[in-house]
């Protein structure tokens, strides 16, 4: 295994139409039971268990995972710790690209009274662990490398604002559950209003040691990395999720809050991962 230095919070972006060897995207699930795309041999009511597996970590006060007409709805309300809630692709090892239309109707994050405490954060994400930068251990996320494109609410956002931030990040897991992470790349893709739809894409371009991120019709943004990518992840995972990361507040003070209510549809994947 080659050993390469970690690159933290890289801000250099490569923009434009540089050629890269990535697969074309094809439909995976549009969450429309009456007119499914791609078509199904048999009619499925609700979320298709052949394509999705529930994912849930951490604790929350309330949550919803359901089909809402022709959308997947994920809602999570939490007041402690960290967690993720949503759907995982049934064959994550085949998925190297995820795209979807995402609308976050509501998101709010409230931190601790003490301004020295870390901010609270709630996100809506297309995310995955794509490879391992070390020597993987089956079932362990340690040294797995994640890439996500996400819509973010933070407790430091202006009070009363209805705007959320779209971000792209690459991170390396620092423990077996990927709770602790080292950031390898991050960039801001601009603001989106609550209730406004955004088309998001994250795709691994292994031949060029980078990930491709895109929001709507904006130019692609390339996130490079310098860690080794020759091993499969120890804990393969590709998913649509809402998450929360909340600080621990002093006893006797109000609890932090993390809330996200999001809708997904028209999910696409790389051709070789088509159902």
Coordinates of C-alpha atoms in Angstrom, one line a residue:
X1 CA 0.0 0.0 0.0
X2 CA 1.4 3.4 -0.9
X3 CA 1.4 6.0 1.9
X4 CA 0.3 9.5 1.0
X5 CA -0.2 12.6 3.2
X6 CA -3.7 13.7 4.2
X7 CA -4.9 17.0 2.7
X8 CA -7.2 18.9 5.0
X9 CA -9.7 21.6 3.9
X10 CA -8.4 21.9 0.4
X11 CA -9.8 25.0 -1.3
X12 CA -8.3 24.6 -4.8
X13 CA -11.0 23.8 -7.3
X14 CA -10.6 22.5 -10.9
X15 CA -13.5 23.9 -13.0
X16 CA -14.4 23.4 -16.6
X17 CA -14.9 20.7 -19.1
X18 CA -11.8 18.5 -18.6
X19 CA -12.5 14.9 -19.8
X20 CA -12.8 12.3 -17.2
X21 CA -13.5 8.5 -17.3
X22 CA -16.9 8.2 -15.5
X23 CA -20.0 6.2 -16.4
X24 CA -23.1 7.7 -17.7
X25 CA -26.1 8.0 -15.3
X26 CA -29.3 6.0 -15.6
X27 CA -32.5 5.9 -13.5
X28 CA -32.5 4.0 -10.3
X29 CA -35.8 5.0 -8.6
X30 CA -38.2 7.9 -9.1
X31 CA -40.4 6.9 -6.1
X32 CA -43.5 7.0 -8.3
X33 CA -45.4 3.7 -7.7
X34 CA -47.8 4.3 -10.6
X35 CA -45.2 5.2 -13.2
X36 CA -41.9 3.7 -12.0
X37 CA -38.7 4.6 -13.8
X38 CA -37.1 2.3 -14.4
X39 CA -40.1 0.0 -14.8
X40 CA -40.7 -2.9 -12.3
X41 CA -41.9 -6.4 -13.2
X42 CA -44.4 -6.3 -10.3
X43 CA -46.2 -3.4 -8.6
X44 CA -44.6 -2.3 -5.4
X45 CA -46.5 -0.4 -2.7
X46 CA -44.2 1.8 -0.6
X47 CA -40.4 1.8 -0.7
X48 CA -38.9 -1.0 -2.8
X49 CA -37.0 -3.4 -0.6
X50 CA -35.1 -4.8 -3.6
X51 CA -33.5 -1.3 -4.1
X52 CA -33.4 0.2 -0.6
X53 CA -32.5 -0.7 3.0
X54 CA -33.4 1.4 6.0
X55 CA -30.5 3.2 7.7
X56 CA -30.8 4.7 11.2
X57 CA -28.1 5.6 13.7
X58 CA -28.2 7.7 16.8
X59 CA -31.4 8.7 18.6
X60 CA -34.2 11.2 17.6
X61 CA -37.4 12.6 19.1
X62 CA -39.4 12.0 15.9
X63 CA -38.8 10.6 12.4
X64 CA -40.6 9.8 9.2
X65 CA -39.5 7.6 6.3
X66 CA -42.3 7.3 3.7
X67 CA -43.4 7.7 0.1
X68 CA -45.3 11.0 -0.2
X69 CA -47.1 10.8 -3.6
X70 CA -44.2 10.7 -6.0
X71 CA -41.4 11.6 -3.6
X72 CA -39.4 10.0 -0.8
X73 CA -39.9 12.0 2.4
X74 CA -37.3 11.8 5.2
X75 CA -37.9 13.8 8.4
X76 CA -35.8 13.7 11.5
X77 CA -36.1 15.8 14.8
X78 CA -33.3 15.2 17.4
X79 CA -32.1 16.8 20.6
X80 CA -28.9 14.9 21.3
X81 CA -25.7 13.5 19.8
X82 CA -25.2 12.6 16.2
X83 CA -27.2 10.4 13.8
X84 CA -28.3 9.6 10.3
X85 CA -31.7 8.5 9.0
X86 CA -32.8 7.4 5.5
X87 CA -32.3 4.8 2.9
X88 CA -29.2 2.8 1.8
X89 CA -28.7 1.3 -1.7
X90 CA -29.0 -2.4 -1.5
X91 CA -25.7 -3.0 -3.5
X92 CA -23.5 0.0 -2.5
X93 CA -20.4 -1.7 -3.8
X94 CA -21.8 -1.2 -7.4
X95 CA -22.6 2.5 -6.9
X96 CA -20.0 5.1 -7.9
X97 CA -22.4 7.9 -8.7
X98 CA -25.6 9.3 -7.1
X99 CA -27.8 12.1 -8.4
X100 CA -31.2 13.2 -7.3
X101 CA -33.6 16.1 -7.1
X102 CA -33.8 17.3 -3.5
X103 CA -36.1 19.7 -1.8
X104 CA -35.6 20.6 1.8
X105 CA -39.0 22.1 2.9
X106 CA -37.8 22.9 6.5
X107 CA -34.6 22.7 8.4
X108 CA -33.6 24.3 11.7
X109 CA -30.6 23.9 14.0
X110 CA -30.4 25.3 17.5
X111 CA -27.1 25.2 19.5
X112 CA -26.2 25.8 23.1
X113 CA -26.6 29.0 25.0
X114 CA -22.8 29.2 25.5
X115 CA -21.3 30.8 22.4
X116 CA -18.1 28.8 22.9
X117 CA -19.9 25.5 22.2
X118 CA -19.7 24.0 18.7
X119 CA -22.6 24.8 16.4
X120 CA -25.5 22.4 15.8
X121 CA -25.9 21.1 12.3
X122 CA -28.6 19.3 10.3
X123 CA -28.0 18.1 6.7
X124 CA -29.8 16.4 3.8
X125 CA -27.3 14.4 1.9
X126 CA -26.4 12.2 -1.1
X127 CA -23.5 10.4 0.4
X128 CA -21.3 7.3 0.4
X129 CA -18.1 5.5 1.5
X130 CA -16.3 4.9 -1.8
X131 CA -12.9 3.3 -0.9
X132 CA -10.5 2.7 2.0
X133 CA -7.3 4.7 2.3
X134 CA -5.5 2.1 4.5
X135 CA -6.0 -1.6 5.1
X136 CA -9.7 -2.2 5.4
X137 CA -11.3 -4.4 8.1
X138 CA -14.6 -5.9 7.2
X139 CA -17.5 -4.0 8.9
X140 CA -15.2 -1.2 10.1
X141 CA -15.4 2.3 8.6
X142 CA -11.9 3.2 9.8
X143 CA -10.0 4.9 7.0
X144 CA -13.0 4.7 4.7
X145 CA -13.3 7.8 2.5
X146 CA -16.7 9.4 2.2
X147 CA -17.9 12.0 -0.4
X148 CA -21.2 13.9 0.1
X149 CA -23.1 16.7 -1.5
X150 CA -25.5 18.1 1.0
X151 CA -27.9 20.9 2.0
X152 CA -26.9 22.3 5.4
X153 CA -28.6 24.1 8.3
X154 CA -26.3 25.4 11.1
X155 CA -27.2 27.1 14.4
X156 CA -24.8 29.9 13.3
X157 CA -27.1 30.8 10.3
X158 CA -28.7 34.2 10.5
X159 CA -31.7 34.2 12.8
X160 CA -35.0 34.0 10.8
X161 CA -33.2 33.2 7.5
X162 CA -34.9 30.8 5.1
X163 CA -31.7 30.1 3.2
X164 CA -29.7 26.9 3.5
X165 CA -26.2 26.2 2.1
X166 CA -25.3 23.6 -0.5
X167 CA -21.8 22.0 0.2
X168 CA -19.6 19.3 -1.2
X169 CA -17.2 17.5 1.1
X170 CA -14.7 14.6 1.1
X171 CA -13.8 13.1 4.5
X172 CA -11.7 10.2 5.9
X173 CA -13.2 8.2 8.7
X174 CA -11.1 8.2 11.9
X175 CA -13.0 5.5 13.8
X176 CA -14.9 2.3 13.1
X177 CA -18.3 4.1 12.9
X178 CA -17.1 7.1 11.0
X179 CA -18.2 9.5 13.8
X180 CA -14.9 11.2 13.8
X181 CA -13.6 12.5 10.4
X182 CA -10.7 14.3 8.8
X183 CA -11.7 16.7 6.0
X184 CA -9.9 16.2 2.7
X185 CA -11.9 18.6 0.6
X186 CA -14.8 21.1 1.1
X187 CA -16.4 23.7 -1.1
X188 CA -19.5 25.9 -1.0
X189 CA -22.0 25.5 -3.9
X190 CA -24.2 28.5 -2.9
X191 CA -27.4 29.1 -1.1
X192 CA -30.8 27.4 -1.6
X193 CA -34.1 28.6 -0.2
X194 CA -36.1 26.2 2.0
X195 CA -38.8 24.7 -0.3
X196 CA -36.6 25.2 -3.4
X197 CA -35.6 22.1 -5.4
X198 CA -32.0 21.5 -6.3
X199 CA -30.5 18.8 -8.6
X200 CA -27.4 17.3 -6.9
X201 CA -24.8 14.9 -8.0
X202 CA -21.7 13.2 -6.5
X203 CA -19.6 10.8 -8.6
X204 CA -16.2 9.1 -8.0
X205 CA -13.7 9.6 -10.8
X206 CA -11.1 7.0 -9.7
X207 CA -9.0 7.3 -12.8
X208 CA -8.3 10.9 -12.0
X209 CA -8.1 10.7 -8.1
X210 CA -11.0 13.0 -7.6
X211 CA -14.8 13.3 -7.0
X212 CA -17.1 15.2 -9.3
X213 CA -19.8 17.4 -7.7
X214 CA -22.5 19.3 -9.4
X215 CA -25.5 21.4 -8.4
X216 CA -28.2 22.1 -11.0
X217 CA -26.7 23.3 -14.3
X218 CA -23.7 24.9 -12.7
X219 CA -20.2 23.8 -13.9
X220 CA -18.9 20.6 -12.4
X221 CA -16.6 21.0 -9.4
X222 CA -13.7 18.5 -9.0
X223 CA -12.6 17.5 -5.5
X224 CA -9.1 16.0 -5.7
X225 CA -7.6 13.7 -3.0
X226 CA -4.1 12.3 -2.4
X227 CA -4.8 9.3 -0.2
X228 CA -4.6 5.8 -1.5
X229 CA -7.8 4.5 -3.2
X230 CA -6.9 1.0 -4.2
X231 CA -8.9 -0.8 -1.5
X232 CA -12.7 -1.2 -1.2
X233 CA -14.3 0.4 1.9
X234 CA -14.5 -1.7 5.1
X235 CA -18.1 -0.6 5.6
X236 CA -19.5 0.0 2.1
X237 CA -22.4 2.5 2.2
X238 CA -24.2 4.7 -0.3
X239 CA -27.3 6.5 0.9
X240 CA -29.9 9.2 0.9
X241 CA -30.1 10.6 4.4
X242 CA -30.9 13.4 6.8
X243 CA -28.4 13.8 9.6
X244 CA -27.9 15.7 12.8
X245 CA -24.7 16.6 14.8
X246 CA -25.5 18.4 18.1
X247 CA -23.2 19.7 20.8
X248 CA -23.6 18.7 24.5
X249 CA -25.0 21.7 26.4
X250 CA -24.5 22.6 30.0
X251 CA -26.9 21.0 32.5
X252 CA -29.9 23.2 33.1
X253 CA -29.8 25.0 29.8
X254 CA -32.1 24.4 26.8
X255 CA -31.4 21.3 24.7
X256 CA -29.9 21.7 21.2
X257 CA -32.2 20.9 18.3
X258 CA -31.7 19.5 14.8
X259 CA -34.5 19.2 12.4
X260 CA -34.7 18.4 8.7
X261 CA -37.8 17.6 6.5
X262 CA -36.7 16.7 3.0
X263 CA -38.0 15.2 -0.2
X264 CA -36.1 13.2 -2.9
X265 CA -37.0 11.9 -6.4
X266 CA -35.6 11.0 -9.7
X267 CA -32.6 9.1 -8.3
X268 CA -29.9 8.3 -10.8
X269 CA -26.8 6.0 -10.5
X270 CA -23.9 5.0 -12.7
X271 CA -24.9 2.5 -15.5
X272 CA -23.4 -0.6 -14.0
X273 CA -25.4 -0.1 -10.8
X274 CA -28.8 0.0 -12.6
X275 CA -31.4 -2.2 -10.9

